[in-house]
Each structure stands twice: as structure tokens, then as C-alpha cells.
Amino acid sequence: MRKHNKGQKMTKNRQRAAVILAAGKSTRMKSAKSKVLHEVGGLPMLAWVAKLARDAGADRIVAVVGEINADVRASAEALGLEIAVQEPQLGTGHAVQCAQDCLADFDGDIVVLYADTPLIQSATLKRVYDGLDAGCGVSVMGFETDAPAAYGRLIEVGGNLEKIVEAKDASPDELAVTLCNSGVMAARAGTMFKALDAVDNKNASKEYYLTDIVEIIKNSGETAKAVRADEGEVLGVNSRADLAKAEGFFQDQQRQHFMEMGVTLKDPDSIWFSWDTEIERDAVIGPHVVFGPGASVGEGAVIHPFCHIEGATIGKDAQIGPFARLRPGAHLCEKSKAGNFVEIKKSVIGKGSKINHLSYIGDAEVGEGVNVGAGTITCNYDGYAKHKTTIGDGAFIGTNSSLVAPLTIGAGAYLGSGGVITEDVPDDALALGRAKQANKEGWAKRYRAAQEKRKAKRENS
Ligand code: UD1
Ligand code: MG
């Protein structure tokens, strides 16, 4: 009786596990790095898939890795995934079986994901789980395509899935089917592992196919169903060309997303985003702006063309560029400005402060209402360590100042142009850090006369 009650509870709220297959050799990528660690939108594909599993409510995630993919194993561990090793690689069904020991105590739903298929939406994956909740024995994510090529074909009869046939093993009639297998499939743990035990390798590839479990489960009296995903979403990456395709698909999604959120993109196709870019409404992004990971842009901010922004926060109504580079730790407050050819790293730029031209500001804390003149450089690095520059509110930094850190410029201080400032400047003081100018009356006229005379002598000799 107790057992039965427990079973009912699990039906309503079953645990979810994801098994991510990542043991393939990925030879077509021609890379020293494993395929699944290549990035789309600045995030490795393996991390995309782990994020998908988490977003879809997976309580446990097991990555299946091969012995040669040491980099994949390290990344999977860093992502907090459990590890199962598949050696040798005998096919996708065998790969899932390799996760069985890890999941020995697990009796919820298992979804299988491929680490080289990074762009599946969690809402689509939830529909696969919904298939199980609706009573299916196995639920598969399929997609319609005009180019089914080598994908497995989903054979449906009366809305139910009969089986999946791999292209290599398919009859001409089956090859004509355009509903294909994405690779994502879910079943209860017991159902999946029991069916896998019955899978053999009597097929064209002599592999243990995961896809065979559909027919096995169906023949055991349960139903199998397919949910439809968009073709772009389930794009599997096997080569650099596929990687570029996936990147293009992701970028288009991001562009649509931000425009729908009320962001103006002046030339959407030339603007590049990362997986975690955040932009508030009424921001205006000019052509050829690239957002690396960790960038956020506040409401009404304007990013002029050709800026590179990574790990940086841009406040409300700030103005950036053209041609500005904001590096990790740059934090520009409301209404601040970073103009053309300005690079900012690990620095806070206070409200309304302006760094309009040709500057490098690193490891600095700039107060509010500060004017940093053209060509100002924070000399933050001595070859061994980085040092901090602090600039108080309302200070005026003359053009072409070299601020040799560690350094504190007081509030309201005024720095004359061209200074090499090595000592702290008190509030409201004038600091001049340059050689005193000497004017020599009539010198230029005398110089020209002497040179002209010499030139004439040379030409006459
Ligand atoms: C698989 C499906 C096919 C589907 C297609 C979608 C099978 C038998 N076929 O074919 O129906 O249309 O994906 O892209 O499942 N892997 C391992 N260990 C192995 C073999 C593969 O971990 O022994 C991993 C790979 O690293 C990869 C994934 O499983 O992440 C898929 O393997 P792959 O060989 O690319 O399968 P396909 O032939 O593309
Ligand atoms: Mg494949």
C-alpha cells in the first residue's frame, strides 16, 4: 500500500534526469578541441545543453564522455554534471546504457540529449516531458525538413510513432518520409533501460541504436509519440560549416528577441550578441556592434557603430562609441559617455562623466561629473602588478594626461594638459606635471634664415 501511494506521488511530480551524449570523436570538426566545447553565442555547446536540461527541470544530469575527450570531462565536471564513461563507443543506445550505473537509484523520467545540438528551447523540451505525463511510454522530439539526408526517419501511423528507422537502414518509402529524429527522446528510467537491454547491433552501422527503443517500447504495449520542433532549433553541429549555421540561427533569434523587447537595432544583421546579453527597452544599437559575454545595456542608452562590449554594464541613457571597447569590469553609470577610440577595463565611470576621445581607463574609479580629456591614459600596470586610479567627483583631467597609478585625484581637482601625474592631487587643486615651457624670441626666424643660407650654398657648389 505504501509503495502504491509513493508511486502515485511520483506520477504527479516525478524526478527528471538528463543524459547528455558527448562521447563521439567529432573528427569532422578538425579541431584539437572537442566539438562540444566549441561555442555558439559565446557559450560552449555542452554548456548550452546542460543549461537546457536545468531549465527544463532536470534534477540530475549525467554526461557520457569518451576516454579521449579529457577536455569534455573536465568541462562537464566544471558544469557540475555527473560523469559516465563510454569506452569503446558502440552507438547511441550503448552510450545511454553507460549512464545506467550512475542512475541506478533513479526511477523518474530520463531525457536523452546530444551535446552537439545546442539550440533547443526549454519550452520544446517540456513538450517532450508532457508526452510522458500524458501517458506515453516514449516521447521523441522530431522535426519536418526538406532535406532529411542522414537523419533517422520517424514512422508514424495514425498520429502514433511506430518506429525510428536510420537512413542507412531505411527502405525507399521510409527514406521519402520528411519527419526526422532530432535525437531527443524521453522515457521512464525503467522503461528506457529495459528496452535498451533488448537492442541489438544488427544494422548497417553495426551499432546499438538508441532509436530502436521506440519500436521495442511500442511492441511492449505502450504508446510512442513525437512532438515537433523547428528545424533550426534541432540543428546538430558536426562541422565548422554547421557551427556557423548554428551561430547564424542563434543570432537571428537574439535580434528578433531584442526588437520585440523594444530595442532599436539599426542594422540587425550586423549586430552580434552573446547568450547572456541583456538590453533594456529604448536602447539604440548602431551597426556593427559586438556583444561578448556578460554585457548589459540600460534603458535609453545609445551604442554608436563599431563597438566591442564584453563583461560590461552600461547605465541608463549612457552613450558609447563609435569605436569604443568596453572590457570586463567596465561599469558605466547613468548618462556617462565613452566616445571614439576609448577603452575601459575594470573601472566604474560615475554618473554623467565623460571620456570622449582616445583614452585608456583601467582599474579606475571615476566619480560623477568628471571630464576626462582626450588621450588620457591610466598607467595601471608596472610590469608586475595592476594599480588603482581614483578620481573624485567633478575633477577635470586635461588632455593627454598620464595618470601613474596608484593615484588619487581629489574632487574638483584640475589637471593641466600633458601631465605625467605621479603624486596624489588634493581636492580642488591644480596639478601640472609637465616641463616648464621656455619661449625664445625670434628663434624660428633666425633658424629659417640659417637653413636657407646653407641650402643655397649646397645648390651652388
Ligand atoms: C543520431 C540518430 C538519428 C538522428 C540524429 C540527429 C541514432 C542511432 N541515430 O544519428 O536518428 O536523426 O542523431 O542528429 O541515435 N555518441 C556517443 N556515443 C556513441 C555514439 C554517439 O556518445 O557511441 C554521441 C555523439 O557524440 C553525439 C550523439 O551521440 O553527440 C549522436 O551521435 P551521432 O553519431 O552523431 O548520431 P547520428 O548518426 O547523427
Ligand atoms: Mg550526428
Short mmCIF file of C-alpha atoms in Angstrom, two decimals, residues 58-376:
data_model
loop_
_atom_site.label_atom_id
_atom_site.label_comp_id
_atom_site.label_asym_id
_atom_site.label_seq_id
_atom_site.Cartn_x
_atom_site.Cartn_y
_atom_site.Cartn_z
CA ALA A 58 16.33 18.13 -14.61
CA ASP A 59 17.29 17.19 -11.06
CA ARG A 60 20.23 15.11 -12.24
CA ILE A 61 22.38 15.46 -15.33
CA VAL A 62 24.81 12.79 -16.50
CA ALA A 63 27.32 13.48 -19.26
CA VAL A 64 28.51 10.44 -21.20
CA VAL A 65 32.11 11.02 -22.27
CA GLY A 66 34.80 9.01 -24.01
CA GLU A 67 38.25 8.43 -22.57
CA ILE A 68 39.90 10.54 -25.25
CA ASN A 69 37.69 13.59 -24.55
CA ALA A 70 39.56 14.68 -21.39
CA ASP A 71 38.59 18.29 -22.12
CA VAL A 72 34.90 17.36 -22.27
CA ARG A 73 35.12 15.52 -18.98
CA ALA A 74 36.80 18.50 -17.31
CA SER A 75 34.18 20.90 -18.66
CA ALA A 76 31.33 18.61 -17.67
CA GLU A 77 32.73 18.39 -14.14
CA ALA A 78 33.13 22.16 -14.01
CA LEU A 79 29.46 22.44 -15.01
CA GLY A 80 28.56 20.22 -12.05
CA LEU A 81 27.46 17.26 -14.20
CA GLU A 82 27.79 13.62 -13.21
CA ILE A 83 30.14 11.64 -15.43
CA ALA A 84 29.68 8.27 -17.14
CA VAL A 85 32.44 6.91 -19.36
CA GLN A 86 31.65 5.10 -22.61
CA GLU A 87 34.59 3.15 -23.93
CA PRO A 88 34.56 1.99 -26.69
CA GLN A 89 31.75 3.87 -28.43
CA LEU A 90 29.29 1.30 -29.72
CA GLY A 91 26.41 3.61 -30.60
CA THR A 92 23.89 5.96 -29.03
CA GLY A 93 21.94 3.17 -27.31
CA HIS A 94 25.13 1.81 -25.77
CA ALA A 95 26.05 5.35 -24.69
CA VAL A 96 22.82 5.70 -22.70
CA GLN A 97 23.39 2.27 -21.13
CA CYS A 98 26.73 3.56 -19.87
CA ALA A 99 24.81 6.05 -17.69
CA GLN A 100 22.77 3.25 -16.10
CA ASP A 101 25.15 2.64 -13.17
CA CYS A 102 25.13 6.33 -12.35
CA LEU A 103 21.33 6.36 -12.37
CA ALA A 104 20.86 3.00 -10.60
CA ASP A 105 18.87 4.63 -7.79
CA PHE A 106 16.82 6.84 -10.11
CA ASP A 107 13.26 5.97 -11.07
CA GLY A 108 11.92 9.17 -12.63
CA ASP A 109 11.90 10.35 -16.26
CA ILE A 110 15.05 10.32 -18.36
CA VAL A 111 15.59 12.53 -21.36
CA VAL A 112 18.49 11.89 -23.73
CA LEU A 113 20.14 14.97 -25.24
CA TYR A 114 23.02 15.26 -27.70
CA ALA A 115 25.79 17.62 -26.68
CA ASP A 116 26.22 18.77 -30.28
CA THR A 117 22.66 20.08 -30.59
CA PRO A 118 22.83 23.36 -28.69
CA LEU A 119 19.78 25.44 -29.61
CA ILE A 120 16.77 23.51 -28.36
CA GLN A 121 14.39 25.68 -26.36
CA SER A 122 13.37 24.50 -22.90
CA ALA A 123 9.70 25.04 -23.83
CA THR A 124 10.11 22.48 -26.64
CA LEU A 125 11.82 20.03 -24.30
CA LYS A 126 8.99 20.48 -21.80
CA ARG A 127 6.61 19.30 -24.53
CA VAL A 128 8.63 16.08 -24.75
CA TYR A 129 8.18 15.55 -20.99
CA ASP A 130 4.48 16.42 -21.40
CA GLY A 131 4.24 13.43 -23.74
CA LEU A 132 5.25 11.18 -20.83
CA ASP A 133 2.87 12.93 -18.47
CA ALA A 134 0.09 12.24 -20.99
CA GLY A 135 0.85 8.53 -20.63
CA CYS A 136 3.25 7.76 -23.48
CA GLY A 137 5.90 5.09 -22.99
CA VAL A 138 8.40 7.09 -25.02
CA SER A 139 8.28 10.66 -26.29
CA VAL A 140 10.52 11.82 -29.15
CA MET A 141 11.40 15.27 -30.50
CA GLY A 142 11.05 15.32 -34.28
CA PHE A 143 11.17 17.97 -36.96
CA GLU A 144 10.00 18.41 -40.52
CA THR A 145 12.67 19.14 -43.11
CA ASP A 146 13.05 19.40 -46.87
CA ALA A 147 16.49 17.82 -46.55
CA PRO A 148 16.15 14.69 -44.39
CA ALA A 149 19.51 13.36 -45.64
CA ALA A 150 21.12 11.11 -43.00
CA TYR A 151 18.65 11.79 -40.19
CA GLY A 152 16.64 8.95 -38.72
CA ARG A 153 13.04 8.90 -40.03
CA LEU A 154 10.06 8.93 -37.66
CA ILE A 155 7.47 6.49 -38.94
CA GLU A 156 4.02 7.49 -37.69
CA VAL A 157 0.74 5.63 -38.04
CA GLY A 158 -2.48 7.37 -37.01
CA GLY A 159 -0.66 10.04 -35.01
CA ASN A 160 1.38 7.49 -33.04
CA LEU A 161 5.01 6.65 -33.56
CA GLU A 162 5.65 3.14 -34.86
CA LYS A 163 9.45 3.20 -35.02
CA ILE A 164 12.52 5.19 -35.96
CA VAL A 165 14.47 4.00 -38.98
CA GLU A 166 18.04 5.13 -39.54
CA ALA A 167 18.62 6.42 -43.07
CA LYS A 168 21.21 3.72 -43.73
CA ASP A 169 18.67 1.01 -42.90
CA ALA A 170 15.60 2.61 -44.48
CA SER A 171 13.55 1.40 -47.44
CA PRO A 172 12.89 3.86 -50.31
CA ASP A 173 9.39 4.52 -48.92
CA GLU A 174 10.81 5.25 -45.48
CA LEU A 175 13.51 7.49 -46.96
CA ALA A 176 10.75 9.60 -48.51
CA VAL A 177 9.47 10.49 -45.02
CA THR A 178 10.33 14.09 -44.09
CA LEU A 179 9.63 13.86 -40.34
CA CYS A 180 13.06 13.31 -38.78
CA ASN A 181 14.59 12.41 -35.45
CA SER A 182 16.29 15.22 -33.53
CA GLY A 183 17.88 12.72 -31.17
CA VAL A 184 15.98 13.95 -28.11
CA MET A 185 13.86 11.28 -26.51
CA ALA A 186 12.35 10.69 -23.08
CA ALA A 187 11.02 7.67 -21.21
CA ARG A 188 10.72 6.48 -17.64
CA ALA A 189 14.06 5.17 -16.38
CA GLY A 190 12.79 1.60 -16.01
CA THR A 191 11.17 1.59 -19.45
CA MET A 192 14.24 3.06 -21.14
CA PHE A 193 16.84 0.73 -19.62
CA LYS A 194 14.65 -2.35 -20.08
CA ALA A 195 14.17 -1.51 -23.76
CA LEU A 196 17.90 -0.81 -24.19
CA ASP A 197 18.65 -4.34 -22.95
CA ALA A 198 16.69 -5.62 -25.94
CA VAL A 199 18.57 -3.52 -28.52
CA ASP A 200 20.99 -5.36 -30.80
CA ASN A 201 23.51 -4.17 -33.37
CA LYS A 202 22.14 -5.98 -36.42
CA ASN A 203 22.02 -2.95 -38.67
CA ALA A 204 24.02 -1.18 -41.38
CA SER A 205 26.33 0.54 -38.85
CA LYS A 206 26.68 -2.46 -36.51
CA GLU A 207 25.88 -0.08 -33.65
CA TYR A 208 23.49 -0.23 -30.74
CA TYR A 209 20.93 2.39 -31.76
CA LEU A 210 19.04 4.33 -29.11
CA THR A 211 16.36 4.85 -31.73
CA ASP A 212 15.46 1.13 -31.69
CA ILE A 213 13.85 1.51 -28.25
CA VAL A 214 10.83 3.20 -29.82
CA GLU A 215 9.69 0.05 -31.61
CA ILE A 216 10.60 -2.12 -28.61
CA ILE A 217 8.53 0.04 -26.24
CA LYS A 218 5.64 0.18 -28.70
CA ASN A 219 5.69 -3.61 -29.10
CA SER A 220 5.52 -3.97 -25.32
CA GLY A 221 2.08 -2.36 -25.49
CA GLU A 222 2.88 1.27 -24.66
CA THR A 223 2.39 4.23 -26.99
CA ALA A 224 5.13 6.30 -28.57
CA LYS A 225 4.59 9.86 -29.75
CA ALA A 226 6.57 12.57 -31.48
CA VAL A 227 6.47 16.30 -30.72
CA ARG A 228 7.51 18.75 -33.46
CA ALA A 229 10.36 21.22 -33.09
CA ASP A 230 11.61 23.86 -35.54
CA GLU A 231 14.30 22.60 -37.87
CA GLY A 232 16.77 25.36 -36.84
CA GLU A 233 16.32 24.55 -33.18
CA VAL A 234 17.46 20.95 -33.57
CA LEU A 235 20.37 21.65 -35.88
CA GLY A 236 23.19 19.24 -34.96
CA VAL A 237 26.73 20.59 -35.29
CA ASN A 238 29.23 18.25 -36.92
CA SER A 239 31.47 20.64 -38.89
CA ARG A 240 32.65 24.26 -38.90
CA ALA A 241 30.00 24.99 -41.51
CA ASP A 242 27.30 23.63 -39.17
CA LEU A 243 28.79 25.70 -36.34
CA ALA A 244 28.46 28.86 -38.45
CA LYS A 245 24.89 27.87 -39.31
CA ALA A 246 24.02 27.38 -35.63
CA GLU A 247 25.62 30.73 -34.77
CA GLY A 248 23.62 32.44 -37.51
CA PHE A 249 20.41 30.86 -36.28
CA PHE A 250 21.13 31.91 -32.69
CA GLN A 251 22.00 35.48 -33.72
CA ASP A 252 18.77 35.83 -35.69
CA GLN A 253 16.82 34.66 -32.65
CA GLN A 254 18.55 37.21 -30.43
CA ARG A 255 17.94 40.02 -32.94
CA GLN A 256 14.24 39.21 -33.09
CA HIS A 257 14.08 38.92 -29.32
CA PHE A 258 15.61 42.33 -28.64
CA MET A 259 13.50 44.09 -31.24
CA GLU A 260 10.40 42.52 -29.73
CA MET A 261 11.57 43.81 -26.32
CA GLY A 262 11.66 47.40 -27.65
CA VAL A 263 15.33 47.77 -28.52
CA THR A 264 16.23 49.60 -31.75
CA LEU A 265 18.75 47.70 -33.85
CA LYS A 266 19.80 50.00 -36.68
CA ASP A 267 21.18 47.20 -38.84
CA PRO A 268 20.17 43.96 -37.12
CA ASP A 269 22.22 41.63 -39.30
CA SER A 270 25.49 43.35 -38.38
CA ILE A 271 24.94 43.27 -34.61
CA TRP A 272 26.20 40.24 -32.66
CA PHE A 273 25.03 39.09 -29.28
CA SER A 274 26.09 36.56 -26.68
CA TRP A 275 23.93 34.04 -24.92
CA ASP A 276 23.56 36.28 -21.85
CA THR A 277 23.38 39.78 -23.39
CA GLU A 278 20.83 41.99 -21.62
CA ILE A 279 19.42 45.14 -23.19
CA GLU A 280 16.60 47.26 -21.82
CA ARG A 281 13.98 48.93 -23.93
CA ASP A 282 14.61 52.09 -25.91
CA ALA A 283 18.30 51.40 -26.11
CA VAL A 284 19.59 52.09 -29.62
CA ILE A 285 22.28 49.85 -31.03
CA GLY A 286 24.15 51.08 -34.10
CA PRO A 287 25.55 48.90 -36.87
CA HIS A 288 28.48 46.54 -36.28
CA VAL A 289 28.30 46.36 -32.52
CA VAL A 290 29.54 43.11 -30.98
CA PHE A 291 28.49 41.96 -27.51
CA GLY A 292 30.77 39.40 -25.90
CA PRO A 293 29.55 37.50 -22.83
CA GLY A 294 28.43 39.39 -19.73
CA ALA A 295 27.18 42.64 -21.29
CA SER A 296 24.16 44.62 -20.18
CA VAL A 297 22.75 47.86 -21.55
CA GLY A 298 20.34 50.11 -19.68
CA GLU A 299 17.20 51.80 -20.90
CA GLY A 300 17.70 54.54 -23.48
CA ALA A 301 21.45 54.02 -23.80
CA VAL A 302 22.90 54.62 -27.26
CA ILE A 303 25.66 52.42 -28.62
CA HIS A 304 27.10 54.03 -31.71
CA PRO A 305 28.59 51.89 -34.51
CA PHE A 306 31.59 49.58 -34.25
CA CYS A 307 31.81 48.97 -30.51
CA HIS A 308 33.02 45.81 -28.79
CA ILE A 309 31.43 45.28 -25.39
CA GLU A 310 32.19 42.38 -23.06
CA GLY A 311 31.64 41.86 -19.32
CA ALA A 312 30.47 45.47 -19.10
CA THR A 313 27.43 47.23 -17.66
CA ILE A 314 26.12 50.32 -19.40
CA GLY A 315 23.74 52.51 -17.44
CA LYS A 316 20.55 54.25 -18.45
CA ASP A 317 20.96 56.90 -21.15
CA ALA A 318 24.71 56.39 -21.41
CA GLN A 319 26.39 56.92 -24.78
CA ILE A 320 29.09 54.65 -26.11
CA GLY A 321 31.27 54.87 -29.21
CA PRO A 322 31.61 54.91 -32.10
CA PHE A 323 34.63 52.59 -31.95
CA ALA A 324 34.69 52.08 -28.18
CA ARG A 325 35.89 48.94 -26.44
CA LEU A 326 34.41 48.08 -23.08
CA ARG A 327 36.20 45.20 -21.42
CA PRO A 328 35.30 43.04 -18.41
CA GLY A 329 34.53 45.03 -15.29
CA ALA A 330 33.69 48.28 -17.08
CA HIS A 331 30.70 49.79 -15.34
CA LEU A 332 29.36 52.96 -16.88
CA CYS A 333 26.75 54.73 -14.77
CA GLU A 334 23.72 56.64 -15.95
CA LYS A 335 24.31 59.34 -18.58
CA SER A 336 28.04 58.72 -18.75
CA LYS A 337 29.88 58.79 -22.07
CA ALA A 338 32.71 56.79 -23.58
CA GLY A 339 33.47 58.14 -27.03
CA ASN A 340 35.53 57.15 -30.02
CA PHE A 341 38.63 55.01 -29.51
CA VAL A 342 38.10 54.77 -25.78
CA GLU A 343 38.99 51.53 -24.00
CA ILE A 344 37.70 50.90 -20.48
CA LYS A 345 38.54 47.91 -18.30
CA LYS A 346 37.57 47.09 -14.70
CA SER A 347 36.53 50.65 -13.90
CA VAL A 348 33.49 52.45 -12.62
CA ILE A 349 32.63 55.61 -14.52
CA GLY A 350 30.32 57.77 -12.42
CA LYS A 351 27.06 59.37 -13.40
CA GLY A 352 27.39 61.93 -16.16
CA SER A 353 31.16 61.56 -16.50
CA LYS A 354 32.64 61.87 -19.97
CA ILE A 355 35.60 60.15 -21.57
CA ASN A 356 35.03 61.31 -25.08
CA HIS A 357 38.16 60.60 -27.09
CA LEU A 358 41.18 58.33 -27.41
CA SER A 359 41.67 57.10 -23.84
CA TYR A 360 42.55 54.02 -21.87
CA ILE A 361 40.97 53.79 -18.44
CA GLY A 362 41.79 50.64 -16.46
CA ASP A 363 41.45 49.73 -12.75
CA ALA A 364 39.92 53.11 -12.03
CA GLU A 365 37.11 54.59 -10.01
CA VAL A 366 35.89 57.75 -11.65
CA GLY A 367 33.39 59.86 -9.71
CA GLU A 368 30.39 61.78 -11.02
CA GLY A 369 30.57 64.66 -13.47
CA VAL A 370 34.22 64.10 -14.30
CA ASN A 371 35.64 65.27 -17.63
CA VAL A 372 38.46 63.09 -18.88
CA GLY A 373 40.29 64.86 -21.69
CA ALA A 374 41.35 63.33 -25.00
CA GLY A 375 44.30 60.98 -24.88
CA THR A 376 44.21 60.37 -21.13
#
